[in-house]
Amino acid sequence: MEELFSIFVKGIFIENMIFAYFLGMCSYLAVSRTVNTSMGLGLAVIFVLGITVPVDYMLNKYVLQEGALTWLGPQFATVDLTFLTFILFIAVIASMVQLVEMIIEKFSPTLYANLGIFLPLIAVNCAILGGSLFMQERAYDTLGQATVFGLGSGVGWLLAIVAIAAIREKIRYSNVPAPLRGLGITYIITGLMGIAFMSFMGIKI
Amino acid sequence: MDPMNEKEPLFSPKNVRLLKQPLVKDNPITVQVLGICSALAVTVKLEPSVVISLAVIVVMGFSNVMMSIIRNITPPRIRILVMLTIIAFMVVMVDQVLKAYMYDVSRQLSVFVGLIITNCIIMGRLEAFAIANKPWPSFLDGVGNAFGYGWILVVVGFFRELLGSGTIWDINVIETPWWNLYELGYQNNGLMILPPAALIVVGVIIWVHRSKHKELLEDN
């Protein structure tokens, strides 16, 4: 249990998808104009990460890894399908995103209209594929750990995008040099926030 | 591949514009805001930046061509899946080549080669250009955008390596047989090695870029 909690907290702060790995930057920069929209996108990302990471974990454990296919029969013990990782993972992600799109369209048409093009773009949000690939690289032991890791990184992503959206809402009233306005200043603020988040790095939990 | 129609020469002014436009005026990173995700984390040193740029050039050029060839027989509803499959296929090829011939670099890049798949620049150009154009212009568009992306990466990698580690392509330029700046009190800027420095460097590039091109200025 403690272990699960520490993976969760690590995913939010220490290994934050945005500030530590720069994953999911495109939608992060493009959708962070208002807090409301970014909240919606963040929730969608948590949902997709929370589903795809465990599904990809099962795929990795029972299909892809070397010796994973032994449940089919002993003659498959030496089969190593890891080179199929990208294609299988991305297929899972694309279908999950399609599912989320249908759910949001049905239950919250306003949010659906607000997110617009960025909903399908979750499929190419690197945070999602990154989550699955990190899960594979770090070789979590149980399904629970993988799920918690997925949820934690999703919450970290939500935290980051809501924080930058709040700052951008305020910065509209400041006198930023003209060439830096918009994109430029957002980059620099993100960099500064990243430096602040680095202070979590020394923490061992 | 024989996309060349008789009327239009291979490098007509229109095609050359496709190649040149994304280099500065319509740069994927500083103007279109595409493909930042995998870009920033690999730019600690010059060498991985160059490798990932080359990988993106290959992947983009060829996936644009493939998408363009099958653009008329792809049902629009499943196009995202088709695009991702094409891109994933190209990335797997590049990944295997890197693992076979440049194992050290491949280890250093770790998951970031795989993340080329979700590099929005590739998907973005497929969606915006290749799906509606002939193979040859699509190829040029892909290569042009990948170059526009690549040179920013290389510039960022150059400054981060020079200021952060005092080297260029792993050759020490601060402490050489002829001079040694460390003796004069020079210090490497450790901040440049950390990931957030990449964002700040790109922010400064955007600043310079936009003060040269006034038409790109935007509101907060």
Tab-separated table of C-alpha atoms in Angstrom:
chain	number	residue	atom	x	y	z
A	1	MET	CA	0.000	0.000	0.000
A	2	GLU	CA	2.756	2.428	0.983
A	3	GLU	CA	4.514	1.532	-2.205
A	4	LEU	CA	1.455	2.371	-4.257
A	5	PHE	CA	1.146	5.713	-2.515
A	6	SER	CA	4.769	6.565	-3.181
A	7	ILE	CA	4.404	5.695	-6.885
A	8	PHE	CA	1.344	7.956	-7.019
A	9	VAL	CA	3.084	10.918	-5.378
A	10	LYS	CA	6.194	10.377	-7.467
A	11	GLY	CA	4.082	10.468	-10.644
A	12	ILE	CA	2.512	13.774	-9.631
A	13	PHE	CA	5.511	15.738	-8.372
A	14	ILE	CA	8.918	14.161	-8.837
A	15	GLU	CA	8.388	12.592	-12.238
A	16	ASN	CA	5.869	15.132	-13.461
A	17	MET	CA	5.153	14.454	-17.143
A	18	ILE	CA	5.417	18.100	-18.147
A	19	PHE	CA	8.052	19.605	-15.895
A	20	ALA	CA	10.420	16.651	-15.736
A	21	TYR	CA	9.978	15.012	-19.157
A	22	PHE	CA	8.244	17.601	-21.382
A	23	LEU	CA	5.636	15.095	-22.468
A	24	GLY	CA	2.344	16.388	-23.791
A	25	MET	CA	3.704	19.848	-24.460
A	26	CYS	CA	1.736	20.534	-27.641
A	27	SER	CA	-1.725	20.407	-26.153
A	28	TYR	CA	-0.304	21.898	-22.971
A	29	LEU	CA	0.752	25.024	-24.858
A	30	ALA	CA	-2.231	25.169	-27.175
A	31	VAL	CA	-5.160	24.545	-24.795
A	32	SER	CA	-3.918	26.410	-21.729
A	33	ARG	CA	-5.588	29.739	-22.455
A	34	THR	CA	-8.381	29.350	-19.903
A	35	VAL	CA	-8.617	27.329	-16.695
A	36	ASN	CA	-11.967	25.735	-17.585
A	37	THR	CA	-10.917	24.141	-20.846
A	38	SER	CA	-7.610	22.976	-19.480
A	39	MET	CA	-9.410	21.368	-16.535
A	40	GLY	CA	-11.573	19.391	-18.974
A	41	LEU	CA	-8.623	18.291	-21.050
A	42	GLY	CA	-6.696	17.352	-17.914
A	43	LEU	CA	-9.546	15.138	-16.706
A	44	ALA	CA	-9.722	13.457	-20.117
A	45	VAL	CA	-5.985	12.799	-19.979
A	46	ILE	CA	-6.266	11.263	-16.479
A	47	PHE	CA	-9.032	9.009	-17.727
A	48	VAL	CA	-7.160	7.881	-20.827
A	49	LEU	CA	-3.898	7.325	-18.927
A	50	GLY	CA	-5.741	5.455	-16.167
A	51	ILE	CA	-7.106	3.000	-18.733
A	52	THR	CA	-4.323	2.666	-21.279
A	53	VAL	CA	-1.434	2.110	-18.865
A	54	PRO	CA	-2.982	-0.994	-17.215
A	55	VAL	CA	-4.199	-2.343	-20.580
A	56	ASP	CA	-0.735	-1.877	-22.057
A	57	TYR	CA	0.713	-3.475	-18.931
A	58	MET	CA	-1.331	-6.617	-19.543
A	59	LEU	CA	-0.342	-6.582	-23.223
A	60	ASN	CA	3.299	-6.218	-22.303
A	61	LYS	CA	3.155	-8.992	-19.718
A	62	TYR	CA	1.180	-11.574	-21.655
A	63	VAL	CA	2.030	-10.851	-25.292
A	64	LEU	CA	5.121	-8.761	-25.885
A	65	GLN	CA	7.879	-9.688	-23.443
A	66	GLU	CA	10.275	-12.499	-24.089
A	67	GLY	CA	8.689	-15.658	-22.727
A	68	ALA	CA	5.359	-13.900	-22.236
A	69	LEU	CA	3.588	-16.276	-24.581
A	70	THR	CA	4.307	-19.405	-22.523
A	71	TRP	CA	0.637	-19.558	-21.548
A	72	LEU	CA	-0.012	-20.603	-25.153
A	73	GLY	CA	2.372	-23.517	-24.871
A	74	PRO	CA	5.993	-24.230	-23.937
A	75	GLN	CA	7.235	-23.903	-27.516
A	76	PHE	CA	6.609	-20.127	-27.393
A	77	ALA	CA	8.987	-19.546	-24.473
A	78	THR	CA	11.662	-17.964	-26.631
A	79	VAL	CA	9.407	-15.684	-28.677
A	80	ASP	CA	10.253	-12.014	-28.147
A	81	LEU	CA	7.751	-9.580	-29.629
A	82	THR	CA	9.007	-6.371	-28.017
A	83	PHE	CA	9.618	-4.814	-31.417
A	84	LEU	CA	5.821	-4.644	-31.817
A	85	THR	CA	5.508	-2.465	-28.711
A	86	PHE	CA	4.908	0.870	-30.431
A	87	ILE	CA	2.293	-0.379	-32.854
A	88	LEU	CA	0.271	-2.272	-30.239
A	89	PHE	CA	0.445	0.486	-27.637
A	90	ILE	CA	-0.586	3.165	-30.091
A	91	ALA	CA	-3.512	1.057	-31.307
A	92	VAL	CA	-4.772	0.733	-27.733
A	93	ILE	CA	-4.397	4.474	-27.208
A	94	ALA	CA	-6.158	5.434	-30.425
A	95	SER	CA	-9.151	3.222	-29.664
A	96	MET	CA	-9.368	4.499	-26.064
A	97	VAL	CA	-9.345	8.092	-27.288
A	98	GLN	CA	-12.129	7.286	-29.706
A	99	LEU	CA	-14.099	5.855	-26.744
A	100	VAL	CA	-13.504	8.904	-24.561
A	101	GLU	CA	-14.611	11.139	-27.410
A	102	MET	CA	-17.914	9.295	-27.688
A	103	ILE	CA	-18.465	9.391	-23.914
A	104	ILE	CA	-17.790	13.118	-23.627
A	105	GLU	CA	-19.955	13.877	-26.649
A	106	LYS	CA	-22.846	12.041	-25.005
A	107	PHE	CA	-22.581	13.328	-21.453
A	108	SER	CA	-21.105	16.808	-21.757
A	109	PRO	CA	-21.732	18.484	-25.117
A	110	THR	CA	-20.407	21.843	-23.817
A	111	LEU	CA	-17.048	20.384	-22.902
A	112	TYR	CA	-17.053	18.543	-26.215
A	113	ALA	CA	-17.551	21.796	-28.110
A	114	ASN	CA	-14.894	23.530	-26.018
A	115	LEU	CA	-12.221	20.932	-26.570
A	116	GLY	CA	-12.907	20.701	-30.301
A	117	ILE	CA	-9.942	19.396	-32.274
A	118	PHE	CA	-7.845	18.775	-29.175
A	119	LEU	CA	-9.865	15.791	-28.089
A	120	PRO	CA	-8.711	13.559	-30.980
A	121	LEU	CA	-5.264	15.044	-30.493
A	122	ILE	CA	-5.041	13.319	-27.093
A	123	ALA	CA	-4.166	10.302	-29.217
A	124	VAL	CA	-0.937	12.028	-30.169
A	125	ASN	CA	-0.418	13.497	-26.727
A	126	CYS	CA	3.024	12.158	-25.954
A	127	ALA	CA	2.165	11.976	-22.261
A	128	ILE	CA	-0.102	9.022	-22.991
A	129	LEU	CA	2.318	6.940	-25.033
A	130	GLY	CA	5.117	8.146	-22.753
A	131	GLY	CA	3.214	6.792	-19.752
A	132	SER	CA	2.988	3.352	-21.334
A	133	LEU	CA	6.614	3.341	-22.454
A	134	PHE	CA	7.900	4.427	-19.042
A	135	MET	CA	5.722	1.715	-17.500
A	136	GLN	CA	7.418	-0.836	-19.760
A	137	GLU	CA	10.901	0.529	-19.105
A	138	ARG	CA	10.519	0.615	-15.329
A	139	ALA	CA	8.994	-2.878	-15.286
A	140	TYR	CA	6.373	-2.501	-12.555
A	141	ASP	CA	5.635	-5.719	-10.699
A	142	THR	CA	1.865	-5.693	-10.401
A	143	LEU	CA	-1.130	-4.408	-12.294
A	144	GLY	CA	-1.970	-2.195	-9.309
A	145	GLN	CA	1.378	-0.405	-9.481
A	146	ALA	CA	0.980	0.226	-13.198
A	147	THR	CA	-2.540	1.608	-12.753
A	148	VAL	CA	-1.489	3.882	-9.918
A	149	PHE	CA	1.454	5.097	-11.960
A	150	GLY	CA	-0.879	5.928	-14.863
A	151	LEU	CA	-3.321	7.811	-12.636
A	152	GLY	CA	-0.518	9.649	-10.840
A	153	SER	CA	1.064	10.903	-14.029
A	154	GLY	CA	-2.359	11.973	-15.254
A	155	VAL	CA	-2.973	13.997	-12.091
A	156	GLY	CA	0.485	15.548	-12.469
A	157	TRP	CA	-0.358	16.579	-16.019
A	158	LEU	CA	-3.674	18.104	-14.908
A	159	LEU	CA	-1.890	20.023	-12.160
A	160	ALA	CA	0.625	21.422	-14.626
A	161	ILE	CA	-1.871	22.533	-17.264
A	162	VAL	CA	-4.253	24.124	-14.750
A	163	ALA	CA	-1.361	25.989	-13.131
A	164	ILE	CA	-0.088	27.426	-16.420
A	165	ALA	CA	-3.640	28.324	-17.507
A	166	ALA	CA	-4.155	30.280	-14.285
A	167	ILE	CA	-0.878	32.134	-14.808
A	168	ARG	CA	-1.750	32.898	-18.417
A	169	GLU	CA	-5.132	34.308	-17.387
A	170	LYS	CA	-3.337	36.713	-15.053
A	171	ILE	CA	-0.455	37.601	-17.342
A	172	ARG	CA	-2.872	39.092	-19.848
A	173	TYR	CA	-2.823	42.234	-17.700
A	174	SER	CA	0.961	42.564	-17.610
A	175	ASN	CA	3.199	44.476	-19.947
A	176	VAL	CA	5.221	41.740	-21.660
A	177	PRO	CA	7.640	42.810	-24.451
A	178	ALA	CA	5.747	42.462	-27.743
A	179	PRO	CA	7.844	39.705	-29.384
A	180	LEU	CA	7.612	37.576	-26.246
A	181	ARG	CA	3.828	37.763	-25.944
A	182	GLY	CA	1.840	34.555	-26.149
A	183	LEU	CA	4.039	31.621	-26.979
A	184	GLY	CA	7.410	32.996	-25.934
A	185	ILE	CA	6.502	34.000	-22.417
A	186	THR	CA	4.599	30.738	-21.918
A	187	TYR	CA	7.766	28.802	-22.714
A	188	ILE	CA	9.839	30.821	-20.301
A	189	ILE	CA	7.272	30.570	-17.505
A	190	THR	CA	7.084	26.814	-18.040
A	191	GLY	CA	10.864	26.686	-17.777
A	192	LEU	CA	10.789	28.582	-14.502
A	193	MET	CA	8.030	26.324	-13.158
A	194	GLY	CA	10.140	23.352	-14.206
A	195	ILE	CA	13.045	24.681	-12.174
A	196	ALA	CA	10.719	25.060	-9.194
A	197	PHE	CA	9.533	21.477	-9.633
A	198	MET	CA	13.133	20.257	-9.697
A	199	SER	CA	13.288	20.949	-5.987
A	200	PHE	CA	11.135	17.852	-5.516
A	201	MET	CA	13.846	15.755	-7.113
A	202	GLY	CA	15.958	15.178	-4.023
A	203	ILE	CA	12.985	13.819	-2.092
A	204	LYS	CA	13.126	10.065	-1.540
A	205	ILE	CA	9.860	8.299	-0.847
B	1	MET	CA	7.322	6.356	-57.236
B	2	ASP	CA	6.419	8.444	-60.242
B	3	PRO	CA	4.532	11.462	-59.023
B	4	MET	CA	6.094	13.865	-61.497
B	5	ASN	CA	3.429	15.180	-63.758
B	6	GLU	CA	4.647	16.283	-67.157
B	7	LYS	CA	3.519	19.871	-66.808
B	8	GLU	CA	5.232	20.747	-63.586
B	9	PRO	CA	9.008	20.562	-63.190
B	10	LEU	CA	10.340	18.739	-60.143
B	11	PHE	CA	11.483	21.888	-58.391
B	12	SER	CA	8.937	24.414	-59.578
B	13	PRO	CA	8.772	27.657	-57.560
B	14	LYS	CA	5.691	26.337	-55.790
B	15	ASN	CA	7.472	23.185	-54.696
B	16	VAL	CA	10.553	25.073	-53.568
B	17	ARG	CA	8.299	27.277	-51.475
B	18	LEU	CA	6.891	24.158	-49.786
B	19	LEU	CA	10.414	23.256	-48.831
B	20	LYS	CA	11.496	26.712	-47.682
B	21	GLN	CA	8.411	28.063	-45.969
B	22	PRO	CA	8.710	25.903	-42.818
B	23	LEU	CA	12.369	26.760	-42.314
B	24	VAL	CA	11.770	30.237	-40.950
B	25	LYS	CA	8.402	31.816	-41.701
B	26	ASP	CA	6.174	28.892	-40.823
B	27	ASN	CA	8.516	27.056	-38.501
B	28	PRO	CA	6.880	24.075	-36.811
B	29	ILE	CA	8.312	24.793	-33.369
B	30	THR	CA	8.222	28.550	-33.092
B	31	VAL	CA	5.103	29.296	-35.145
B	32	GLN	CA	2.898	26.229	-35.551
B	33	VAL	CA	3.584	24.968	-31.988
B	34	LEU	CA	3.982	21.394	-33.157
B	35	GLY	CA	6.419	18.722	-32.111
B	36	ILE	CA	7.753	20.205	-28.929
B	37	CYS	CA	7.192	17.153	-26.787
B	38	SER	CA	10.005	14.895	-27.879
B	39	ALA	CA	12.157	17.829	-28.918
B	40	LEU	CA	13.208	19.367	-25.658
B	41	ALA	CA	14.421	16.453	-23.608
B	42	VAL	CA	16.959	15.210	-26.171
B	43	THR	CA	18.775	18.515	-26.607
B	44	VAL	CA	21.215	18.255	-23.708
B	45	LYS	CA	23.993	17.525	-26.198
B	46	LEU	CA	24.528	18.180	-29.858
B	47	GLU	CA	24.871	14.573	-30.976
B	48	PRO	CA	21.474	13.219	-29.861
B	49	SER	CA	19.821	16.374	-31.226
B	50	VAL	CA	21.310	15.727	-34.655
B	51	VAL	CA	20.372	12.040	-34.537
B	52	ILE	CA	16.763	12.713	-33.571
B	53	SER	CA	16.488	15.418	-36.263
B	54	LEU	CA	17.694	12.995	-38.917
B	55	ALA	CA	15.270	10.357	-37.638
B	56	VAL	CA	12.390	12.816	-37.855
B	57	ILE	CA	13.390	13.857	-41.383
B	58	VAL	CA	13.326	10.235	-42.543
B	59	VAL	CA	10.090	9.380	-40.761
B	60	MET	CA	8.294	12.510	-41.931
B	61	GLY	CA	9.350	12.392	-45.538
B	62	PHE	CA	8.327	8.797	-46.046
B	63	SER	CA	5.173	8.730	-43.946
B	64	ASN	CA	3.934	11.789	-45.845
B	65	VAL	CA	4.541	9.961	-49.131
B	66	MET	CA	2.773	6.808	-47.934
B	67	MET	CA	-0.234	8.708	-46.606
B	68	SER	CA	-0.425	10.687	-49.814
B	69	ILE	CA	-0.408	7.535	-51.932
B	70	ILE	CA	-3.329	5.958	-50.078
B	71	ARG	CA	-5.171	9.231	-49.430
B	72	ASN	CA	-8.019	8.437	-51.825
B	73	ILE	CA	-8.817	5.001	-50.479
B	74	THR	CA	-8.698	5.825	-46.750
B	75	PRO	CA	-12.101	6.267	-45.101
B	76	PRO	CA	-12.055	9.539	-43.134
B	77	ARG	CA	-13.427	7.978	-39.934
B	78	ILE	CA	-10.458	5.712	-39.364
B	79	ARG	CA	-7.794	8.025	-40.770
B	80	ILE	CA	-6.218	8.701	-37.365
B	81	LEU	CA	-5.613	5.005	-36.856
B	82	VAL	CA	-4.199	4.664	-40.374
B	83	MET	CA	-1.866	7.628	-39.892
B	84	LEU	CA	-0.608	6.359	-36.561
B	85	THR	CA	0.025	2.932	-38.054
B	86	ILE	CA	2.060	4.405	-40.907
B	87	ILE	CA	4.068	6.585	-38.540
B	88	ALA	CA	4.568	3.751	-36.068
B	89	PHE	CA	5.810	1.515	-38.879
B	90	MET	CA	8.396	4.101	-39.973
B	91	VAL	CA	9.499	4.743	-36.395
B	92	VAL	CA	9.965	1.039	-35.712
B	93	MET	CA	12.253	0.851	-38.755
B	94	VAL	CA	14.319	3.830	-37.578
B	95	ASP	CA	14.448	2.470	-34.038
B	96	GLN	CA	15.738	-0.914	-35.189
B	97	VAL	CA	18.399	0.717	-37.401
B	98	LEU	CA	19.554	2.906	-34.494
B	99	LYS	CA	19.711	-0.097	-32.170
B	100	ALA	CA	21.775	-2.034	-34.693
B	101	TYR	CA	24.273	0.636	-35.748
B	102	MET	CA	24.329	3.332	-33.042
B	103	TYR	CA	23.572	1.451	-29.851
B	104	ASP	CA	25.016	4.068	-27.463
B	105	VAL	CA	22.978	6.894	-28.926
B	106	SER	CA	19.911	4.688	-28.982
B	107	ARG	CA	20.311	3.986	-25.254
B	108	GLN	CA	20.771	7.669	-24.521
B	109	LEU	CA	17.574	8.557	-26.370
B	110	SER	CA	15.657	5.748	-24.582
B	111	VAL	CA	11.918	6.255	-25.004
B	112	PHE	CA	12.251	9.380	-27.094
B	113	VAL	CA	12.702	7.539	-30.381
B	114	GLY	CA	9.395	5.832	-29.731
B	115	LEU	CA	7.861	9.150	-28.900
B	116	ILE	CA	8.506	10.352	-32.454
B	117	ILE	CA	5.259	8.494	-33.169
B	118	THR	CA	3.319	10.907	-31.042
B	119	ASN	CA	5.298	13.881	-32.237
B	120	CYS	CA	2.405	16.080	-33.230
B	121	ILE	CA	4.428	17.607	-36.061
B	122	ILE	CA	4.197	14.408	-38.099
B	123	MET	CA	0.532	13.761	-37.488
B	124	GLY	CA	-0.165	17.476	-37.942
B	125	ARG	CA	1.447	17.615	-41.377
B	126	LEU	CA	-0.228	14.370	-42.465
B	127	GLU	CA	-3.584	15.814	-41.484
B	128	ALA	CA	-2.932	19.287	-42.846
B	129	PHE	CA	-1.092	18.504	-46.061
B	130	ALA	CA	-0.445	14.927	-47.129
B	131	ILE	CA	-4.086	13.896	-46.937
B	132	ALA	CA	-4.996	16.334	-49.709
B	133	ASN	CA	-1.916	16.496	-51.917
B	134	LYS	CA	0.143	14.462	-54.381
B	135	PRO	CA	3.087	12.365	-53.159
B	136	TRP	CA	5.935	14.578	-54.403
B	137	PRO	CA	4.718	17.874	-52.880
B	138	SER	CA	3.875	15.929	-49.717
B	139	PHE	CA	7.405	14.599	-49.561
B	140	LEU	CA	8.801	18.126	-49.916
B	141	ASP	CA	6.424	19.441	-47.281
B	142	GLY	CA	7.444	16.682	-44.885
B	143	VAL	CA	11.156	17.154	-45.423
B	144	GLY	CA	10.853	20.945	-45.214
B	145	ASN	CA	8.989	20.834	-41.934
B	146	ALA	CA	11.346	18.259	-40.508
B	147	PHE	CA	14.302	20.504	-41.404
B	148	GLY	CA	12.585	23.487	-39.812
B	149	TYR	CA	12.143	21.377	-36.693
B	150	GLY	CA	15.660	19.964	-36.898
B	151	TRP	CA	17.562	23.222	-37.055
B	152	ILE	CA	15.871	24.573	-33.952
B	153	LEU	CA	16.789	21.354	-32.157
B	154	VAL	CA	20.398	21.617	-33.282
B	155	VAL	CA	20.656	25.259	-32.209
B	156	VAL	CA	19.198	24.450	-28.790
B	157	GLY	CA	21.480	21.423	-28.465
B	158	PHE	CA	24.518	23.498	-29.458
B	159	PHE	CA	23.932	26.201	-26.840
B	160	ARG	CA	22.979	23.776	-24.083
B	161	GLU	CA	26.078	21.657	-24.654
B	162	LEU	CA	28.419	24.644	-24.995
B	163	LEU	CA	27.150	26.496	-21.925
B	164	GLY	CA	26.268	23.466	-19.834
B	165	SER	CA	29.149	21.071	-20.411
B	166	GLY	CA	31.701	23.302	-22.135
B	167	THR	CA	31.937	20.937	-25.082
B	168	ILE	CA	30.859	20.859	-28.719
B	169	TRP	CA	30.164	17.377	-30.089
B	170	ASP	CA	32.030	16.012	-27.046
B	171	ILE	CA	35.154	18.056	-27.844
B	172	ASN	CA	36.132	20.268	-24.956
B	173	VAL	CA	36.391	23.880	-26.093
B	174	ILE	CA	36.889	25.501	-22.695
B	175	GLU	CA	39.925	23.498	-21.664
B	176	THR	CA	42.186	22.907	-24.683
B	177	PRO	CA	45.938	22.500	-25.125
B	178	TRP	CA	46.076	26.194	-26.075
B	179	TRP	CA	43.870	27.862	-23.522
B	180	ASN	CA	42.078	26.949	-20.308
B	181	LEU	CA	39.239	29.220	-19.330
B	182	TYR	CA	38.583	27.315	-16.114
B	183	GLU	CA	41.837	28.713	-14.734
B	184	LEU	CA	40.507	32.211	-15.279
B	185	GLY	CA	37.504	31.413	-13.136
B	186	TYR	CA	35.048	30.301	-15.821
B	187	GLN	CA	32.307	27.968	-14.623
B	188	ASN	CA	29.957	25.754	-16.587
B	189	ASN	CA	26.349	26.734	-16.152
B	190	GLY	CA	24.865	23.644	-14.528
B	191	LEU	CA	21.359	24.950	-15.144
B	192	MET	CA	21.767	24.362	-18.869
B	193	ILE	CA	21.975	20.594	-18.388
B	194	LEU	CA	18.660	20.503	-16.576
B	195	PRO	CA	15.509	20.025	-18.670
B	196	PRO	CA	13.877	23.420	-17.922
B	197	ALA	CA	16.773	25.225	-19.608
B	198	ALA	CA	15.595	23.883	-22.972
B	199	LEU	CA	12.301	25.715	-22.578
B	200	ILE	CA	14.042	28.950	-21.726
B	201	VAL	CA	16.410	28.642	-24.708
B	202	VAL	CA	13.464	28.000	-27.051
B	203	GLY	CA	11.653	30.944	-25.479
B	204	VAL	CA	14.630	33.176	-26.284
B	205	ILE	CA	14.791	31.802	-29.862
B	206	ILE	CA	11.119	32.708	-30.266
B	207	TRP	CA	11.845	36.168	-28.881
B	208	VAL	CA	14.620	36.780	-31.427
B	209	HIS	CA	12.590	35.221	-34.223
B	210	ARG	CA	9.523	37.371	-33.584
B	211	SER	CA	11.428	40.597	-33.233
B	212	LYS	CA	12.778	39.941	-36.753
B	213	HIS	CA	9.370	38.960	-38.150
B	214	LYS	CA	6.894	41.515	-36.890
B	215	GLU	CA	3.935	39.852	-38.620
B	216	LEU	CA	4.145	36.934	-36.170
B	217	LEU	CA	3.487	39.032	-33.066
B	218	GLU	CA	0.483	37.898	-31.034
B	219	ASP	CA	-1.525	39.079	-28.049
B	220	ASN	CA	-1.133	37.606	-24.637
